[in-house]
PDB file of C-alpha atoms in Angstrom:
ATOM      1  CA  MET A  10     133.816 118.220  56.465  1.00  0.00           C
ATOM      2  CA  LYS A  11     131.839 116.524  59.340  1.00  0.00           C
ATOM      3  CA  MET A  12     129.437 118.759  61.255  1.00  0.00           C
ATOM      4  CA  ALA A  13     129.353 118.571  65.055  1.00  0.00           C
ATOM      5  CA  SER A  14     126.100 117.033  66.435  1.00  0.00           C
ATOM      6  CA  GLU A  15     123.817 119.595  68.126  1.00  0.00           C
ATOM      7  CA  GLN A  16     123.914 119.650  71.888  1.00  0.00           C
ATOM      8  CA  LYS A  17     120.407 119.877  73.242  1.00  0.00           C
ATOM      9  CA  SER A  18     118.529 119.112  76.340  1.00  0.00           C
ATOM     10  CA  HIS A  19     116.857 115.764  76.708  1.00  0.00           C
ATOM     11  CA  ILE A  20     114.098 114.678  79.009  1.00  0.00           C
ATOM     12  CA  ILE A  21     114.845 111.071  79.894  1.00  0.00           C
ATOM     13  CA  SER A  22     112.035 109.118  81.776  1.00  0.00           C
ATOM     14  CA  ALA A  23     112.814 105.747  83.374  1.00  0.00           C
ATOM     15  CA  LEU A  24     110.570 103.349  85.272  1.00  0.00           C
ATOM     16  CA  VAL A  25     112.588 101.647  87.955  1.00  0.00           C
ATOM     17  CA  LEU A  26     112.048  99.368  90.823  1.00  0.00           C
ATOM     18  CA  ASN A  27     111.281 101.402  93.897  1.00  0.00           C
ATOM     19  CA  LYS A  28     114.020 100.057  96.200  1.00  0.00           C
ATOM     20  CA  PRO A  29     117.165 101.326  97.942  1.00  0.00           C
ATOM     21  CA  GLY A  30     120.270 101.899  95.833  1.00  0.00           C
ATOM     22  CA  VAL A  31     118.574 102.272  92.397  1.00  0.00           C
ATOM     23  CA  LEU A  32     118.913 106.080  92.288  1.00  0.00           C
ATOM     24  CA  GLN A  33     122.593 105.756  93.265  1.00  0.00           C
ATOM     25  CA  ARG A  34     123.207 103.252  90.452  1.00  0.00           C
ATOM     26  CA  VAL A  35     121.553 105.579  87.981  1.00  0.00           C
ATOM     27  CA  ALA A  36     123.400 108.610  89.178  1.00  0.00           C
ATOM     28  CA  GLY A  37     126.777 106.689  89.267  1.00  0.00           C
ATOM     29  CA  LEU A  38     126.263 105.662  85.577  1.00  0.00           C
ATOM     30  CA  PHE A  39     126.157 109.318  84.648  1.00  0.00           C
ATOM     31  CA  THR A  40     129.321 110.030  86.764  1.00  0.00           C
ATOM     32  CA  ARG A  41     131.312 107.104  85.286  1.00  0.00           C
ATOM     33  CA  ARG A  42     130.369 108.001  81.738  1.00  0.00           C
ATOM     34  CA  GLY A  43     130.981 111.753  82.222  1.00  0.00           C
ATOM     35  CA  PHE A  44     127.431 112.801  81.457  1.00  0.00           C
ATOM     36  CA  ASN A  45     125.995 115.770  83.353  1.00  0.00           C
ATOM     37  CA  ILE A  46     122.678 115.655  85.036  1.00  0.00           C
ATOM     38  CA  GLU A  47     121.068 119.052  84.878  1.00  0.00           C
ATOM     39  CA  SER A  48     118.042 117.926  86.851  1.00  0.00           C
ATOM     40  CA  ILE A  49     116.783 114.713  88.313  1.00  0.00           C
ATOM     41  CA  THR A  50     113.393 114.039  90.083  1.00  0.00           C
ATOM     42  CA  VAL A  51     112.236 110.724  91.523  1.00  0.00           C
ATOM     43  CA  GLY A  52     108.784 109.778  92.727  1.00  0.00           C
ATOM     44  CA  THR A  53     106.408 106.830  92.976  1.00  0.00           C
ATOM     45  CA  SER A  54     104.497 105.952  89.780  1.00  0.00           C
ATOM     46  CA  GLU A  55     100.955 104.724  89.157  1.00  0.00           C
ATOM     47  CA  GLN A  56     102.265 101.120  89.695  1.00  0.00           C
ATOM     48  CA  GLU A  57     102.938  99.887  93.168  1.00  0.00           C
ATOM     49  CA  GLY A  58     106.740  99.144  93.739  1.00  0.00           C
ATOM     50  CA  ILE A  59     107.608 101.191  90.657  1.00  0.00           C
ATOM     51  CA  ALA A  60     109.201 104.693  90.648  1.00  0.00           C
ATOM     52  CA  ARG A  61     109.598 107.155  87.810  1.00  0.00           C
ATOM     53  CA  ILE A  62     112.893 109.014  87.422  1.00  0.00           C
ATOM     54  CA  THR A  63     112.942 112.046  85.246  1.00  0.00           C
ATOM     55  CA  ILE A  64     116.375 113.145  84.184  1.00  0.00           C
ATOM     56  CA  ILE A  65     117.289 116.280  82.179  1.00  0.00           C
ATOM     57  CA  SER A  66     120.684 116.028  80.434  1.00  0.00           C
ATOM     58  CA  LYS A  67     122.391 117.872  77.694  1.00  0.00           C
ATOM     59  CA  GLY A  68     124.102 116.134  74.740  1.00  0.00           C
ATOM     60  CA  ASP A  69     124.015 115.142  71.092  1.00  0.00           C
ATOM     61  CA  SER A  70     122.111 112.023  69.676  1.00  0.00           C
ATOM     62  CA  LYS A  71     125.215 109.870  70.452  1.00  0.00           C
ATOM     63  CA  VAL A  72     125.199 110.842  74.074  1.00  0.00           C
ATOM     64  CA  LEU A  73     121.504 110.237  74.380  1.00  0.00           C
ATOM     65  CA  GLU A  74     121.937 106.765  72.767  1.00  0.00           C
ATOM     66  CA  GLN A  75     124.719 105.904  75.283  1.00  0.00           C
ATOM     67  CA  ILE A  76     122.611 107.117  78.243  1.00  0.00           C
ATOM     68  CA  THR A  77     119.663 105.066  77.067  1.00  0.00           C
ATOM     69  CA  LYS A  78     121.752 101.873  76.420  1.00  0.00           C
ATOM     70  CA  GLN A  79     123.565 102.180  79.761  1.00  0.00           C
ATOM     71  CA  LEU A  80     120.309 102.843  81.763  1.00  0.00           C
ATOM     72  CA  ASN A  81     118.750  99.802  80.109  1.00  0.00           C
ATOM     73  CA  LYS A  82     121.698  97.601  81.486  1.00  0.00           C
ATOM     74  CA  ILE A  83     120.835  98.377  85.024  1.00  0.00           C
ATOM     75  CA  ILE A  84     118.904  95.408  86.325  1.00  0.00           C
ATOM     76  CA  ASP A  85     116.464  97.543  88.364  1.00  0.00           C
ATOM     77  CA  VAL A  86     115.518  99.719  85.251  1.00  0.00           C
ATOM     78  CA  ILE A  87     112.361  98.490  83.679  1.00  0.00           C
ATOM     79  CA  LYS A  88     111.896 101.016  80.821  1.00  0.00           C
ATOM     80  CA  VAL A  89     113.727 104.099  79.460  1.00  0.00           C
ATOM     81  CA  ARG A  90     112.305 106.701  77.094  1.00  0.00           C
ATOM     82  CA  ASP A  91     113.565 110.003  75.618  1.00  0.00           C
ATOM     83  CA  LEU A  92     110.469 112.091  75.823  1.00  0.00           C
ATOM     84  CA  ASP A  93     109.729 114.320  72.818  1.00  0.00           C
ATOM     85  CA  PRO A  94     109.337 117.931  74.117  1.00  0.00           C
ATOM     86  CA  GLU A  95     106.408 118.488  71.640  1.00  0.00           C
ATOM     87  CA  LYS A  96     104.540 115.591  73.142  1.00  0.00           C
ATOM     88  CA  THR A  97     105.465 116.100  76.809  1.00  0.00           C
ATOM     89  CA  VAL A  98     103.781 117.799  79.845  1.00  0.00           C
ATOM     90  CA  GLU A  99     106.586 119.265  81.858  1.00  0.00           C
ATOM     91  CA  ARG A 100     106.288 121.061  85.207  1.00  0.00           C
ATOM     92  CA  GLU A 101     108.528 122.354  87.913  1.00  0.00           C
ATOM     93  CA  LEU A 102     107.852 123.527  91.490  1.00  0.00           C
ATOM     94  CA  CYS A 103     109.810 126.563  92.810  1.00  0.00           C
ATOM     95  CA  LEU A 104     109.680 128.255  96.292  1.00  0.00           C
ATOM     96  CA  ILE A 105     110.923 131.798  96.320  1.00  0.00           C
ATOM     97  CA  LYS A 106     111.549 133.982  99.371  1.00  0.00           C
ATOM     98  CA  VAL A 107     111.344 137.574  98.431  1.00  0.00           C
ATOM     99  CA  HIS A 108     112.563 140.568 100.418  1.00  0.00           C
ATOM    100  CA  CYS A 109     109.513 142.890 100.967  1.00  0.00           C
ATOM    101  CA  PRO A 110     110.619 145.608 103.512  1.00  0.00           C
ATOM    102  CA  THR A 111     107.615 147.966 102.607  1.00  0.00           C
ATOM    103  CA  GLU A 112     104.039 147.870 101.841  1.00  0.00           C
ATOM    104  CA  ARG A 113     104.687 149.244  98.351  1.00  0.00           C
ATOM    105  CA  VAL A 114     107.195 146.509  97.585  1.00  0.00           C
ATOM    106  CA  ARG A 115     104.868 143.802  99.097  1.00  0.00           C
ATOM    107  CA  SER A 116     101.959 144.987  96.943  1.00  0.00           C
ATOM    108  CA  GLU A 117     104.097 145.033  93.762  1.00  0.00           C
ATOM    109  CA  VAL A 118     105.382 141.441  94.421  1.00  0.00           C
ATOM    110  CA  ILE A 119     101.848 140.257  95.102  1.00  0.00           C
ATOM    111  CA  GLN A 120     100.746 141.690  91.731  1.00  0.00           C
ATOM    112  CA  TYR A 121     103.507 139.719  89.981  1.00  0.00           C
ATOM    113  CA  ILE A 122     102.687 136.616  91.822  1.00  0.00           C
ATOM    114  CA  ASN A 123      99.080 136.862  90.791  1.00  0.00           C
ATOM    115  CA  ILE A 124      99.925 137.400  87.132  1.00  0.00           C
ATOM    116  CA  PHE A 125     102.080 134.236  87.149  1.00  0.00           C
ATOM    117  CA  ARG A 126      99.375 132.390  89.064  1.00  0.00           C
ATOM    118  CA  GLY A 127     101.677 131.701  91.986  1.00  0.00           C
ATOM    119  CA  ARG A 128     100.604 131.474  95.701  1.00  0.00           C
ATOM    120  CA  ILE A 129     101.882 133.147  98.777  1.00  0.00           C
ATOM    121  CA  ILE A 130     102.586 130.294 101.198  1.00  0.00           C
ATOM    122  CA  ASP A 131     104.267 132.222 104.036  1.00  0.00           C
ATOM    123  CA  VAL A 132     104.508 135.755 105.173  1.00  0.00           C
ATOM    124  CA  SER A 133     106.885 137.368 107.674  1.00  0.00           C
ATOM    125  CA  PRO A 134     107.398 141.042 108.485  1.00  0.00           C
ATOM    126  CA  GLU A 135     110.066 141.426 105.783  1.00  0.00           C
ATOM    127  CA  THR A 136     109.548 138.540 103.338  1.00  0.00           C
ATOM    128  CA  LEU A 137     106.978 136.705 101.250  1.00  0.00           C
ATOM    129  CA  THR A 138     107.420 133.144 100.244  1.00  0.00           C
ATOM    130  CA  VAL A 139     105.955 132.269  96.999  1.00  0.00           C
ATOM    131  CA  GLU A 140     105.095 128.936  95.459  1.00  0.00           C
ATOM    132  CA  ILE A 141     104.948 128.701  91.661  1.00  0.00           C
ATOM    133  CA  THR A 142     104.568 125.791  89.347  1.00  0.00           C
ATOM    134  CA  GLY A 143     104.946 125.542  85.669  1.00  0.00           C
ATOM    135  CA  GLU A 144     107.276 125.166  82.826  1.00  0.00           C
ATOM    136  CA  PRO A 145     110.914 126.180  83.825  1.00  0.00           C
ATOM    137  CA  ASN A 146     110.835 129.298  81.568  1.00  0.00           C
ATOM    138  CA  LYS A 147     107.856 130.691  83.444  1.00  0.00           C
ATOM    139  CA  ILE A 148     109.609 130.235  86.738  1.00  0.00           C
ATOM    140  CA  GLU A 149     112.667 131.901  85.344  1.00  0.00           C
ATOM    141  CA  ALA A 150     110.525 134.787  84.171  1.00  0.00           C
ATOM    142  CA  LEU A 151     109.115 135.360  87.714  1.00  0.00           C
ATOM    143  CA  ILE A 152     112.535 135.013  89.344  1.00  0.00           C
ATOM    144  CA  ASP A 153     113.890 137.708  86.894  1.00  0.00           C
ATOM    145  CA  LEU A 154     111.006 139.992  87.762  1.00  0.00           C
ATOM    146  CA  VAL A 155     111.304 139.719  91.687  1.00  0.00           C
ATOM    147  CA  LYS A 156     115.114 139.701  91.638  1.00  0.00           C
ATOM    148  CA  THR A 157     115.184 143.479  91.803  1.00  0.00           C
ATOM    149  CA  PHE A 158     113.447 143.254  95.168  1.00  0.00           C
ATOM    150  CA  GLY A 159     115.956 140.892  96.533  1.00  0.00           C
ATOM    151  CA  ILE A 160     115.665 137.104  96.642  1.00  0.00           C
ATOM    152  CA  LYS A 161     116.486 135.681 100.034  1.00  0.00           C
ATOM    153  CA  GLU A 162     116.222 131.993  99.108  1.00  0.00           C
ATOM    154  CA  ILE A 163     115.193 129.821  96.192  1.00  0.00           C
ATOM    155  CA  ALA A 164     114.359 126.028  96.276  1.00  0.00           C
ATOM    156  CA  ARG A 165     113.527 124.304  92.962  1.00  0.00           C
ATOM    157  CA  THR A 166     112.523 120.771  92.319  1.00  0.00           C
ATOM    158  CA  GLY A 167     113.661 120.616  88.807  1.00  0.00           C
ATOM    159  CA  PRO A 168     111.318 119.598  85.929  1.00  0.00           C
ATOM    160  CA  THR A 169     109.394 116.418  85.988  1.00  0.00           C
ATOM    161  CA  ALA A 170     107.521 115.215  82.882  1.00  0.00           C
ATOM    162  CA  ILE A 171     105.201 112.678  81.240  1.00  0.00           C
ATOM    163  CA  SER A 172     104.114 112.092  77.696  1.00  0.00           C
ATOM    164  CA  ARG A 173     100.839 113.584  76.426  1.00  0.00           C
ATOM    165  CA  GLY A 174      97.838 111.392  75.670  1.00  0.00           C
ATOM    166  CA  ILE A 175      97.430 107.719  76.394  1.00  0.00           C
ATOM    167  CA  LYS A 176     100.907 106.438  75.488  1.00  0.00           C
ATOM    168  CA  THR A 177     102.811 105.525  78.697  1.00  0.00           C
ATOM    169  CA  ILE A 178     106.294 104.645  79.438  1.00  0.00           C
TER     170      ILE A 178
END
């Protein structure tokens, strides 16, 4: 009896030429192949004219192999790598607007924000807007805590990642 391969999250880092249409071609590849993108971040890299795309996608080893092979076929893709979670620095930015109708609630929310090393970036008479960066599970934990007060809005970047040490992609 053949065992099914384990579905797990993969952090795929790709260096690409920083020009119009590259992101569309990368996203289109996932659409055509039926692979889901859980998260995608794009930004300039340390090299002029080169961007780094970080994609989080779930699948077994065969899916990962297909994604890597197909990305490498795109002419504007320079290098693709599946980052080992044990050897990766991963961070996400999240903005959370929390309902704070009373001073007691505001005080309690501020305590949570301080514990999670977040920052208050905006204050209105009935809300606090919080900025938090860190690993996705840290962000989820803060969201779970402040959910009881009422979350008005959330904006998340999705994780971005690089490998630890001197090895680069």
